């Protein structure tokens, strides 16, 4: 395409003429229209789910974006032009005094058409429309973190982390997107039960709370005069009338940057920057979509009703054959071991004995039920598949978040194609390249009774699983079609008068048993699945009551999945980046046991006192050139701490309890070659409080607590692993304060902290959080009598000293904090209180 000026193409059955392919769209980089089209084709599988069924507002640069000094003219477009192809999906949205017809990016053909007419930026609201074009309630919540003058991405990252902490406490797990402009967008998914004004009100309160707790860093008011050196938390984009640039969209800046979904590990990097289109194209080749937890909630693109020759809707006769047509059409019996319906199965309904012709009629009693199966599917994304026998087939739903454990929270259920009855006993490997590729095992199965079945609308059923199965006995569920998607709900009233939730029986966490061959069958080695790391949840020792937990020290490094095959060791990071070349001391095949294996561990660099030092480890990160890697390797050697074994000797171990995996890992570690930098992370048999104390004395991050009977949940966060992080504390001397604003007007915004160093203070940072209202005046009463005209600090940065009031350095206080940064600053300090029992001579920085 790049060598032509015009080309006629067929995209998903639609003819398009692509013109002026050599036209320069981004002069500063020489990026052409052909390259823009190539980019959008590459990211389409990721952008379309993020934009589907949302009315699009476009920003067009028909003559190119220009340069930073001389920007090109931009056109905003909402209404779909009359010349647009008729096949483009569209939605007519009624505004207060007019109606706009918006395009929707539901397919590659539409995305290609937009790129052809230089619609570089694609903006969408936080809500979708239903098939009739009616706006639904928002399914996304977004905060736009916009740095003011004197602030940038590092400050946005700090605010993103603070917001994340609050949202996680509310059961929400946000996804960051570097906007490609200045700041960061922080997204989280919603269940579609709130109106836009309710979401906006929540966002506004969250922004104000952040501003109140961190007035030196956050502002929630749009006034530009208030934003210098701070980050605006723009909550307004949750309004039903506002739009936000869709993830993976290009930006109309001087450089072709992208609104790029990122990982939290990336945000922790000191070298974080906005990504351009080439970097994003390289990322999507890995197949990983970091925005998937948000975009997987989208509706499938709207289709058209089948009509007869006269234009009226055609009545569809439902038979087993046509209910399974989609299933059969998506699979090749010569390539996948999945069962295919036989001619006999198309006539009978399987084990229930009901005929497929026995279709329910109005007024009929609810169907009696039948068999069910819940299968664990390690596909591109881990999920459970729920299948209920109904009219001769297995009606199927994918459960990305598993089965709900409590009636208080519903889980997404994605309605999928019907499966044949034979699928109820299927467990095996679906080959790579085939639909649903990955490992399928039985999580639980049994029989169910049905209270209500309204096709396409609602199912209420009571499922009785097998002894030791994942359900933990008998559970009553409802499947509900909200019009936007399906939800699965654990009913409050359970069989036998019990209430739903963990107290109703065994906790409903995915915990499969791998399918076992019968004694007469040969044991067939399992192909190696594609593993992504299981993620832990932050918690406290209070979260550990009532379970059998095993403990390890928490290593402050980089997570790695280690894959060993014949002749090669490969290291993959948590976010899917290949680390193999970066850490050559860990990839010597002779150091590792023979045979194929997959292990999980942490790469660490040891510092003073042989403690993991993340700052030192950063010297080994992001190196590409061999010479640079070898020099860094000589000065900063790394170690690998192994803590899990997922595959070994032809067997997938992820379904085994953690205790059994650890036993197998111990045997595996004994086969490591002596002298190599790989070590077994020990399981510690001690009281957890004692361990936390020991970890603190050793200067470690904390302790990892893991349920002894928990399976390895691939690619998902789980409460079966709890991070117990230590809070560090430090005594400091107060040397001044910065003025407060807003609710703190008349008091202070932050206190300036130091540690005595000769006759001056070494500046260690400022604290603006942790104060109760009454403490604000108490602090001022302590400080105002001690005001002096000269700074007591030897090295306070100019930006922190601006507007400060200085005090005699004689008052000692205590703060908690996250860690010491490179220049000897406290990271995220939080006020604990005065220490009248201490003098400045007692205060020192730990070695």
XYZ file of N, CA, C and O in Angstrom, residues 1 7-18 37 40-42 44 48 85 87-89 106-116:
136
model
N 0.817 -1.199 0.000
C 0.000 0.000 0.000
C 0.860 1.263 0.000
O 0.511 2.282 -0.587
N -5.791 3.014 -4.120
C -5.999 1.570 -4.172
C -7.452 1.254 -3.841
O -8.048 1.853 -2.934
N -8.014 0.334 -4.581
C -9.367 -0.151 -4.329
C -9.246 -1.407 -3.494
O -8.534 -2.357 -3.869
N -9.916 -1.420 -2.324
C -9.780 -2.556 -1.417
C -11.153 -3.064 -1.022
O -12.154 -2.340 -1.084
N -11.181 -4.333 -0.632
C -12.394 -4.946 -0.101
C -12.142 -5.252 1.372
O -11.266 -6.040 1.719
N -12.902 -4.596 2.237
C -12.739 -4.765 3.675
C -14.029 -5.350 4.239
O -15.066 -4.687 4.233
N -13.963 -6.585 4.657
C -15.125 -7.270 5.242
C -16.339 -7.214 4.313
O -17.465 -7.015 4.755
N -16.078 -7.363 2.996
C -17.168 -7.378 2.033
C -17.601 -6.014 1.548
O -18.546 -5.912 0.748
N -16.932 -4.950 1.988
C -17.296 -3.591 1.582
C -16.164 -3.005 0.740
O -14.996 -3.049 1.134
N -16.529 -2.440 -0.420
C -15.551 -1.848 -1.320
C -15.228 -0.419 -0.876
O -16.125 0.391 -0.634
N -13.924 -0.117 -0.798
C -13.468 1.218 -0.425
C -12.350 1.642 -1.352
O -11.508 0.825 -1.746
N -12.324 2.921 -1.710
C -11.226 3.483 -2.487
C -10.351 4.294 -1.547
O -10.813 5.286 -0.954
N -9.115 3.899 -1.395
C -8.162 4.602 -0.548
C -7.334 5.521 -1.437
O -6.698 5.070 -2.395
N -3.393 4.191 7.906
C -4.299 3.085 7.598
C -3.739 1.755 8.093
O -4.471 0.910 8.627
N -4.254 1.592 11.934
C -5.613 1.287 12.375
C -6.014 -0.143 12.030
O -6.795 -0.773 12.771
N -5.490 -0.689 10.952
C -5.771 -2.094 10.651
C -5.137 -3.009 11.696
O -5.717 -4.019 12.101
N -3.941 -2.627 12.183
C -3.238 -3.457 13.164
C -3.929 -3.451 14.517
O -3.981 -4.469 15.216
N -7.141 -2.684 15.110
C -8.596 -2.859 15.027
C -9.130 -3.907 16.011
O -10.162 -3.666 16.655
N -11.746 -1.716 18.297
C -13.180 -1.915 18.036
C -13.937 -2.365 19.281
O -14.994 -1.799 19.591
N -20.826 5.858 3.368
C -21.424 4.597 2.906
C -22.621 4.199 3.764
O -22.634 4.407 4.977
N -23.569 1.356 4.665
C -23.368 0.199 5.537
C -22.720 0.557 6.867
O -22.546 -0.302 7.741
N -22.357 1.796 7.061
C -21.712 2.183 8.313
C -22.732 2.125 9.454
O -23.807 2.724 9.363
N -22.445 1.435 10.541
C -23.365 1.418 11.683
C -23.557 2.835 12.220
O -22.609 3.620 12.274
N -17.932 -0.244 14.719
C -18.244 -1.630 15.077
C -17.511 -2.638 14.205
O -17.658 -3.847 14.416
N -16.748 -2.178 13.222
C -16.074 -3.110 12.329
C -14.876 -2.424 11.682
O -14.720 -1.192 11.732
N -14.010 -3.231 11.087
C -12.795 -2.724 10.466
C -13.107 -1.845 9.268
O -12.402 -0.866 9.007
N -14.160 -2.173 8.530
C -14.494 -1.374 7.348
C -14.782 0.071 7.745
O -14.332 1.019 7.077
N -15.536 0.274 8.823
C -15.830 1.630 9.287
C -14.561 2.333 9.756
O -14.339 3.512 9.467
N -13.720 1.630 10.480
C -12.473 2.208 10.957
C -11.582 2.610 9.777
O -10.945 3.673 9.790
N -11.542 1.780 8.753
C -10.755 2.098 7.554
C -11.309 3.334 6.857
O -10.553 4.206 6.413
N -12.629 3.423 6.748
C -13.254 4.596 6.126
C -12.899 5.870 6.894
O -12.588 6.906 6.295
N -12.915 5.803 8.213
C -12.568 6.981 9.005
C -11.117 7.392 8.784
O -10.798 8.579 8.660
N -10.210 6.415 8.757
C -8.799 6.738 8.518
C -8.600 7.317 7.120
O -7.777 8.228 6.926
N -9.351 6.824 6.136
C -9.244 7.324 4.775
C -9.587 8.818 4.693
O -8.982 9.566 3.930
